[in-house]
CSV table of C-alpha atoms in Angstrom, one decimal:
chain,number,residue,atom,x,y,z
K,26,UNK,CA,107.4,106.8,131.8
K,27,UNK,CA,105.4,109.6,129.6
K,28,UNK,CA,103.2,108.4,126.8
K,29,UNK,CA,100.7,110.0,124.9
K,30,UNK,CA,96.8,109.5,125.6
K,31,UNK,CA,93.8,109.9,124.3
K,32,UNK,CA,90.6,110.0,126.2
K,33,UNK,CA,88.1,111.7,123.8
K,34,UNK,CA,87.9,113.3,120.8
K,35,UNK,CA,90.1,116.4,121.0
K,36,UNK,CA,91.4,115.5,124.7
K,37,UNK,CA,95.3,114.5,124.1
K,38,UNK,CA,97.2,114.4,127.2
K,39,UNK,CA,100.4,113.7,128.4
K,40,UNK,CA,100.8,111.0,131.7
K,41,UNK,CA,102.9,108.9,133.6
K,42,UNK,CA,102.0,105.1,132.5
K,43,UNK,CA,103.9,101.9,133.4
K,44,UNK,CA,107.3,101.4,132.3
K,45,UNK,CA,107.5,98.8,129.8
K,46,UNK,CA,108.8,95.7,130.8
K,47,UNK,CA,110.0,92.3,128.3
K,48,UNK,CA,106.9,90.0,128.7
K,49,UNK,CA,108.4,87.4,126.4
K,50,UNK,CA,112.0,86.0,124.6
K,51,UNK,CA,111.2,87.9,121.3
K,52,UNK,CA,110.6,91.7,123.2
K,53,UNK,CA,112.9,94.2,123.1
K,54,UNK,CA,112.6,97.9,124.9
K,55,UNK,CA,113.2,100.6,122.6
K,56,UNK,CA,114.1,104.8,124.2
K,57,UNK,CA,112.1,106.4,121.8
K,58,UNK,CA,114.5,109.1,120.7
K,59,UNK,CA,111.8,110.8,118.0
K,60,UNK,CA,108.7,110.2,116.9
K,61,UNK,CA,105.8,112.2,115.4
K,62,UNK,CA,101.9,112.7,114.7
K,63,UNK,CA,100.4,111.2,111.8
K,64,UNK,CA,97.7,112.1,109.5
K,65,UNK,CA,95.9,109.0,110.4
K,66,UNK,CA,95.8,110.2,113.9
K,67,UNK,CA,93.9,112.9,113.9
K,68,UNK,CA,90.6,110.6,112.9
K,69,UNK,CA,90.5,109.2,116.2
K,70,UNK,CA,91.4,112.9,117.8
K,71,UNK,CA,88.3,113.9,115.6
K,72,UNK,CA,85.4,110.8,116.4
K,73,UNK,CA,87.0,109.4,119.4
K,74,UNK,CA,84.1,108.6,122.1
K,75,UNK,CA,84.8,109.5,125.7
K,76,UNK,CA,86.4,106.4,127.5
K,77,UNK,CA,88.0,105.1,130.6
K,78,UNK,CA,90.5,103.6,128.8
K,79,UNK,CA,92.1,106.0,127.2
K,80,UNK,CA,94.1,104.9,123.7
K,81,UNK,CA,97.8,105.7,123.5
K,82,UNK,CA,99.0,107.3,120.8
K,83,UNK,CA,101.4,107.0,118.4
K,84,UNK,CA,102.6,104.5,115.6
K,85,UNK,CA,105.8,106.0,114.2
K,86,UNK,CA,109.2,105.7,116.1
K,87,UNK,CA,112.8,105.2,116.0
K,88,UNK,CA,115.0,104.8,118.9
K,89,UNK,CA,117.9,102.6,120.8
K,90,UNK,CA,117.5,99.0,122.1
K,91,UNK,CA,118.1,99.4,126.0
K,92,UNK,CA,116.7,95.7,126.6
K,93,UNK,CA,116.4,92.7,124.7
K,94,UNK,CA,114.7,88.9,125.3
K,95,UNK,CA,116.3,86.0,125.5
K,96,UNK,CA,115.7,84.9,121.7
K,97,UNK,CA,116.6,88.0,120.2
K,98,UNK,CA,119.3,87.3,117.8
K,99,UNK,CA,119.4,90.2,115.4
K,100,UNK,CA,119.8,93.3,117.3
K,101,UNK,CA,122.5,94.2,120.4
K,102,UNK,CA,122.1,97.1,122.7
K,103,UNK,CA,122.8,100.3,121.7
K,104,UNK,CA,121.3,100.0,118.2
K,105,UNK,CA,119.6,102.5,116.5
K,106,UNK,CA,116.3,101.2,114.8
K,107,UNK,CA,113.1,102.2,113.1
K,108,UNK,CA,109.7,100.8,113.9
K,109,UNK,CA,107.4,100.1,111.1
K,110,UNK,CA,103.9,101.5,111.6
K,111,UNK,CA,102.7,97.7,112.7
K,112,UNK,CA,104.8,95.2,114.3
K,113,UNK,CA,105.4,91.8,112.6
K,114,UNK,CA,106.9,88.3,112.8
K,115,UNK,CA,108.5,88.7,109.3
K,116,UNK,CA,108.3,85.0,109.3
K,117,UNK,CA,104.9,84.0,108.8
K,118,UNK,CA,103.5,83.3,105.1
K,119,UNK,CA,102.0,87.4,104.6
K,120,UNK,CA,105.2,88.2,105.7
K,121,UNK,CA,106.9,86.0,103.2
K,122,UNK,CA,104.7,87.8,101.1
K,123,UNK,CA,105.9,90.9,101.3
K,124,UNK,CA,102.4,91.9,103.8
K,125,UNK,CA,103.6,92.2,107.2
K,126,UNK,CA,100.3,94.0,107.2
K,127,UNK,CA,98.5,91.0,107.6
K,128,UNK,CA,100.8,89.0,109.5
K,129,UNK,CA,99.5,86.5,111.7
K,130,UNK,CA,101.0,87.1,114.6
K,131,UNK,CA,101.2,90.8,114.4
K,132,UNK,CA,99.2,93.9,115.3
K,133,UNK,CA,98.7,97.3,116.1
K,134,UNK,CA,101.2,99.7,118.2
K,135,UNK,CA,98.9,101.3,121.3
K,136,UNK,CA,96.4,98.5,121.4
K,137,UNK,CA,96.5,94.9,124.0
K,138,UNK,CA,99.1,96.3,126.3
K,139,UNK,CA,101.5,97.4,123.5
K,140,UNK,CA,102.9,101.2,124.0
K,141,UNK,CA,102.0,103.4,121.4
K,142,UNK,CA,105.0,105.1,119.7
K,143,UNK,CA,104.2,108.9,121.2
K,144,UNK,CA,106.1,108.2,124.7
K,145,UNK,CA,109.7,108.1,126.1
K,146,UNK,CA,109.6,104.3,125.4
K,147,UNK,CA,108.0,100.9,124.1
K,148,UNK,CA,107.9,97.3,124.4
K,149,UNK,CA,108.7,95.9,120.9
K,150,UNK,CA,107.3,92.4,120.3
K,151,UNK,CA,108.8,90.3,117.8
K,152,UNK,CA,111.5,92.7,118.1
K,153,UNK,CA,113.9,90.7,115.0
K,154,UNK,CA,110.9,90.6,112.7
K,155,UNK,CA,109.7,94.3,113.2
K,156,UNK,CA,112.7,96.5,114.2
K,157,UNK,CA,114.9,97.7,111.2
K,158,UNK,CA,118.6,98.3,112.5
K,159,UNK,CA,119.8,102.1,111.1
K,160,UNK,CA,123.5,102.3,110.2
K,161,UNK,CA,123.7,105.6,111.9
K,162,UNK,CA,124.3,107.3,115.5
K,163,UNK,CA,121.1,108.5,117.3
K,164,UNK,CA,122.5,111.8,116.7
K,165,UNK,CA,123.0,111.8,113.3
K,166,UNK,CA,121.1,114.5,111.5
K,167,UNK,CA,119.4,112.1,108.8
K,168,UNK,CA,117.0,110.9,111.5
K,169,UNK,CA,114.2,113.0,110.7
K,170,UNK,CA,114.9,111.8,107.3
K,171,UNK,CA,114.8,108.2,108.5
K,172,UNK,CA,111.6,108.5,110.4
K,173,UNK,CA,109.8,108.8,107.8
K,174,UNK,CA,110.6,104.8,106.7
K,175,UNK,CA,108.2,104.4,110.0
K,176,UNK,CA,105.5,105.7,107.5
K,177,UNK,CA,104.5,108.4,105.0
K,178,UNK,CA,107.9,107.7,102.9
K,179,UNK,CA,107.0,104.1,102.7
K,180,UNK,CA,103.0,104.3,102.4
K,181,UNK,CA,103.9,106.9,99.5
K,182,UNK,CA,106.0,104.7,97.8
K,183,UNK,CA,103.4,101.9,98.0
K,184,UNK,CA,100.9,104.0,95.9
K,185,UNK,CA,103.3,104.3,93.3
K,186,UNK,CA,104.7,100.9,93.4
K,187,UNK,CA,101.0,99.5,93.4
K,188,UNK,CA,99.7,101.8,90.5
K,189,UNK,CA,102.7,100.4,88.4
K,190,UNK,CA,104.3,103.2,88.0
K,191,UNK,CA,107.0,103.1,85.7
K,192,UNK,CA,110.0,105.2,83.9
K,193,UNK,CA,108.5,107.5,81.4
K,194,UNK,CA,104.8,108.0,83.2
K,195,UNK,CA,102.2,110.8,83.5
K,196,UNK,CA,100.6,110.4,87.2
K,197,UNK,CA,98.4,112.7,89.7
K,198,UNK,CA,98.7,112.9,92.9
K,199,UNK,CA,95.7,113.7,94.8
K,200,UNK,CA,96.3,115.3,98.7
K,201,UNK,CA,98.9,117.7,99.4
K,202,UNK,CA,99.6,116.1,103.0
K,203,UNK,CA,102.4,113.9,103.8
K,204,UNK,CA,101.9,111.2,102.2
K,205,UNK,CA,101.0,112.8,99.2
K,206,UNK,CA,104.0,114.7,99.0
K,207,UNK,CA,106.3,111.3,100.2
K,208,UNK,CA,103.9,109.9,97.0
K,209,UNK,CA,105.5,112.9,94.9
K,210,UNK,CA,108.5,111.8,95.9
K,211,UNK,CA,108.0,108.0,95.6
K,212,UNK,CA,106.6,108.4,91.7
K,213,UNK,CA,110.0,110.7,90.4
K,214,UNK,CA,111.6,107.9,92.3
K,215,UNK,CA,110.3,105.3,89.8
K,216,UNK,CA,110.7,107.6,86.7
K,217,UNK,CA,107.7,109.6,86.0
K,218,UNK,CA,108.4,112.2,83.3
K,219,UNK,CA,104.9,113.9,84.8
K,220,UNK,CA,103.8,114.4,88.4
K,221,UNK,CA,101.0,116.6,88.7
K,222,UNK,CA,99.8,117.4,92.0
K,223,UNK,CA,96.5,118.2,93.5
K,224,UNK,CA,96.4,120.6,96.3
K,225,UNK,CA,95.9,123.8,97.1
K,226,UNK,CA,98.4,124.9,100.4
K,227,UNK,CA,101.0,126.8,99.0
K,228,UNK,CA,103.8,126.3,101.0
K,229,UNK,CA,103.0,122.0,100.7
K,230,UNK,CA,102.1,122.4,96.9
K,231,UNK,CA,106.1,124.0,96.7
K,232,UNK,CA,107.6,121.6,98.8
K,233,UNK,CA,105.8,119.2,96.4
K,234,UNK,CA,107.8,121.0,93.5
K,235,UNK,CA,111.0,120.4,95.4
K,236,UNK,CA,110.1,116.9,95.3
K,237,UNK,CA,109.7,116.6,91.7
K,238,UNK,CA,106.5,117.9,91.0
K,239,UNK,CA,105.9,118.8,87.3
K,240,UNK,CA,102.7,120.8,88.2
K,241,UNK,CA,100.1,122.0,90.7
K,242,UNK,CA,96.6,122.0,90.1
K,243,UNK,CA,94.8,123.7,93.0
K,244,UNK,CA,91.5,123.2,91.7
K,245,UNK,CA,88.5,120.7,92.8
K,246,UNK,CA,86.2,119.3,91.6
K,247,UNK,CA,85.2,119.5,87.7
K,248,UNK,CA,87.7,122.4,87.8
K,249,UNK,CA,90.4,120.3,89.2
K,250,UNK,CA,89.4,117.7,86.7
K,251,UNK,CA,89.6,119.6,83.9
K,252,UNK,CA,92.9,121.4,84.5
K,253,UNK,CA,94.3,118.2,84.7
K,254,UNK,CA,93.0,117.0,81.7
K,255,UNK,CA,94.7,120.1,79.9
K,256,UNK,CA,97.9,119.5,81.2
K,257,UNK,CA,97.7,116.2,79.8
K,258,UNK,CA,96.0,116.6,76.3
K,259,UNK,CA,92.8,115.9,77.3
K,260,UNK,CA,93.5,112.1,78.3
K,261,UNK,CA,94.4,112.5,82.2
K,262,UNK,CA,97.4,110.6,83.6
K,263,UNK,CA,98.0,106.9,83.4
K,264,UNK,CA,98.5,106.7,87.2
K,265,UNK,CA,97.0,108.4,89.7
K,266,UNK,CA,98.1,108.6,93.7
K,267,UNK,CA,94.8,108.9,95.9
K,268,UNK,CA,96.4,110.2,99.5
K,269,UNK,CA,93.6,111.8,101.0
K,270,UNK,CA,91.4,108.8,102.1
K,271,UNK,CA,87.8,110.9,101.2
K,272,UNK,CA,85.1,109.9,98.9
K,273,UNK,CA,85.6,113.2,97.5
K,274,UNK,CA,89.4,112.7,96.7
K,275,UNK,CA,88.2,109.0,95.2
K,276,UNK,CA,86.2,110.9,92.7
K,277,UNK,CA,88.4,113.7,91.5
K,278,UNK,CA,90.8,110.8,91.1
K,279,UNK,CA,88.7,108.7,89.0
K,280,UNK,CA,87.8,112.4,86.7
K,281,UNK,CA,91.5,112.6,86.2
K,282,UNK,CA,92.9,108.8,85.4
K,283,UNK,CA,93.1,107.8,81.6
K,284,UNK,CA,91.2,105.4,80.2
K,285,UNK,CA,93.2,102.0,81.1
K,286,UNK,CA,95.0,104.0,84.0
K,287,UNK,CA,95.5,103.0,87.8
K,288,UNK,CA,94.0,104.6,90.6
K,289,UNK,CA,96.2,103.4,94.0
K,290,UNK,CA,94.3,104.7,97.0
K,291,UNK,CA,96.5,104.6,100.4
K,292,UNK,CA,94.6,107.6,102.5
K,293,UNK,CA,93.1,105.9,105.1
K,294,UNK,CA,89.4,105.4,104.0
K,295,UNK,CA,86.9,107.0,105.7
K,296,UNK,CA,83.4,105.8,104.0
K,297,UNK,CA,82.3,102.4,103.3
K,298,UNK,CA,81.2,102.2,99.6
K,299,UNK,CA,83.5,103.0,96.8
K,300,UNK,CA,81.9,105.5,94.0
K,301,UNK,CA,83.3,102.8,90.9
K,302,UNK,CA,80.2,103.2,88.6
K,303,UNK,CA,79.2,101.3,85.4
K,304,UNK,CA,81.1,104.5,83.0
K,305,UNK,CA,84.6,103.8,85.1
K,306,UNK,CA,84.5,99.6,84.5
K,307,UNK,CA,83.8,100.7,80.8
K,308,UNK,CA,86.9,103.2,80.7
K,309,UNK,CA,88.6,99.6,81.9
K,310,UNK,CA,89.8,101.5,85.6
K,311,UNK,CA,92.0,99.5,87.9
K,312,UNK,CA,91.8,100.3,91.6
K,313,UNK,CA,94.3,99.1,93.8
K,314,UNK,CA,96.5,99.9,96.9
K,315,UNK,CA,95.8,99.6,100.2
K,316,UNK,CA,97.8,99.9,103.6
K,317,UNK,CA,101.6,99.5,103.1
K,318,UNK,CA,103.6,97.4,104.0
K,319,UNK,CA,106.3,99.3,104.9
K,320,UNK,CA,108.2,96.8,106.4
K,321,UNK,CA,109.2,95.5,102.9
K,322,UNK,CA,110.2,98.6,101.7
K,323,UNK,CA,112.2,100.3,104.6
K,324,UNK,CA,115.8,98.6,103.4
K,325,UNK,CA,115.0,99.4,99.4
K,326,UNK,CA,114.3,102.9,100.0
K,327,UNK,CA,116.5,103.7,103.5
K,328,UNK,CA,120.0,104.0,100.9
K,329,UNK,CA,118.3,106.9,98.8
K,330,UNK,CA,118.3,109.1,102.0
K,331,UNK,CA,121.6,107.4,103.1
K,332,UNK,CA,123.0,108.9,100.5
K,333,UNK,CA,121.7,111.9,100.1
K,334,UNK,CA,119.0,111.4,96.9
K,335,UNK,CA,116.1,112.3,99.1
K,336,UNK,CA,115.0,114.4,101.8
K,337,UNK,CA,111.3,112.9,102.7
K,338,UNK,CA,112.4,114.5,106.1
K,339,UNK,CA,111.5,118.0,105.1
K,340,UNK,CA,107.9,117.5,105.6
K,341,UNK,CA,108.8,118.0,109.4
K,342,UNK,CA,107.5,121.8,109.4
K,343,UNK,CA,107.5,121.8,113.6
K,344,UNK,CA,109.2,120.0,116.3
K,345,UNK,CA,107.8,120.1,119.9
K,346,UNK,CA,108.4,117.8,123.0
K,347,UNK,CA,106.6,115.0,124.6
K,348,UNK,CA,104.7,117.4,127.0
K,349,UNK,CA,103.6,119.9,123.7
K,350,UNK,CA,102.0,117.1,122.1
K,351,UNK,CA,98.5,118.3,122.2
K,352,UNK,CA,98.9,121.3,121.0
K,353,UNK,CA,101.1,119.2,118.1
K,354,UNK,CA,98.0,117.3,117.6
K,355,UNK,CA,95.8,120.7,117.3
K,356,UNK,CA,98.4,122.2,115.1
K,357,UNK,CA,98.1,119.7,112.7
K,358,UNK,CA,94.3,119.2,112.9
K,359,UNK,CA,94.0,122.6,112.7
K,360,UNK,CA,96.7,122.9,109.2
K,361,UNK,CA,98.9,124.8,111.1
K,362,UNK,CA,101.1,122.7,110.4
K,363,UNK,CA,101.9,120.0,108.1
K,364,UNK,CA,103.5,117.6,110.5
K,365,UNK,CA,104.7,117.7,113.2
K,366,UNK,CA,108.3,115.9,114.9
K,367,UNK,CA,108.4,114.8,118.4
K,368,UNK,CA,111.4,114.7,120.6
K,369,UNK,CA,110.8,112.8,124.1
């Protein structure tokens, strides 16, 4: 089959790699009908040394079950199913838990002879703990929609559900990328009366507005800061969204959080020490969030774009094939585009 490789930093290409194959009784072999590139991914198409052994690509799928293992009891062939962005028993006592993120048993699509999700194909392990069955046909046009559950809808949702937000809120969102804008989404979800939200691409910072944003402050820095604080009578907002994954972002974030507010960070992090000084433990701060589990959430938040209440699908601004995917990967590195669907 095709999958998606990466050899070096910048050097995505598309080659023939083994078919996958069930290796044990709780596999299944999914067709990759769409995927897409992820935020998260251009950080290793940014840093990535040159290897031998390249690193496929690709962590957000949905698809049909062609094959199943002999201990697969949930799914039958022909479904239509969504991959969460790590696979997971569901069983073990994190996933209990609610963290399939940490489950013991679980790990990382593209890694220890698992297929990444950027191909015509993958093996699924744990297939009835990881695999959510979608009640549609594979050409419905709600999959775009769907996808997103892989991901961004669900890691959005976790900064708001981690932050507390509630019915009646004031929160910021910082980062007008996906996630951000799934985090937009996510917080008019739970009730927020005001979303402000920090970026400064026009045609994201709209979409944002189509999502319920109240405002759009495309300011940084002490500007940023103190345009939010005017929106919001000079306190900030209770909550604030951080979906950037930047010290930078962490610090505009803790300029514009209320004293006794929530700061829920889900950008990937990309420095090692966290700028929480003596000033933000005396404003009594929380930081929270994390990586989401999005495993938990995919069946609470799938009937909202079921029925129609949300389109998280619209931040799809391109759609290539399997063989354009480098130039997907530059598009979006690039901000070209916002992100970008991929059809095998």
């Amino acid at each position: 089959m095709r999958a998606t490789l990466l050899y070096t930093a910048g050097d995505v290409r598309v080659e023939d790699v083994a078919d996958p194959k069930i290796q044990r009784p709780t596999d299944a072999i999914v067709r990759i009908v769409l995927s897409c590139i992820c935020g998260s991914d251009l950080w290793p198409y940014k840093s990535l040394p040159p290897t031998d052994n390249p690193r496929h690509m690709g962590h957000e799928f949905l698809g049909v079950v062609e094959q199943a293992g002999s201990e697969v009891r949930g799914l039958r062939l022909g479904d239509v199913v969504v991959a969460p962005f790590v696979w997971a028993d569901n069983t073990c006592v994190y996933c209990r838990e609610g963290l399939q993120t940490s489950c013991l048993h679980g790990g990382q699509w593209g890694v220890n002879d698992v297929d990444g999700g950027q191909g015509q194909a993958a093996r699924v392990p744990y297939a009835d703990g990881t695999l959510v069955k979608l009640p549609v046909g594979e050409d419905s046009e709600l999959l775009p929609d769907l996808l997103t559950l892989s991901d961004i809808l669900c890691t959005g949702y976790h900064a708001a559900r981690t932050a507390g937000v509630e019915h009646g809120d004031s929160v910021t969102v910082v980062g007008d990328g996906a996630v951000g804008l799934a985090a937009v989404l996510s917080a008019k979800l739970l009730g927020a009366d005001q979303v402000v939200l920090m970026g400064r691409h026009r045609a994201r910072t709209e979409l944002g507005r189509d999502f319920g944003a109240t405002d759009v402050v495309s300011e940084r820095g002490d500007e940023g800061v103190a345009r939010v604080r005017e929106l919001t009578g000079g306190e900030g907002t209770r909550k604030v969204l951080e979906c950037v994954g930047l010290k930078d972002a962490l610090v505009q974030s803790l300029g514009v959080v209320r004293a006794g507010g929530t700061i829920s960070r889900v950008g990937a992090a990309q420095y090692p020490e966290v700028p929480f000084g003596f000033g933000d433990f005396l404003r009594n701060i929380t930081l929270t969030g994390g990586v989401a589990p999005a495993r938990t959430y995919i069946e609470e938040l799938m009937p909202h774009i079921l029925d129609g209440s949300i389109r998280p699908g619209r931040v799809f601004d391109r759609t290539i094939g399997l063989e354009d995917v480098a130039d997907g990967y530059r598009a979006m590195n690039d901000r070209e585009a916002l992100k970008v669907l991929v059809r095998p």
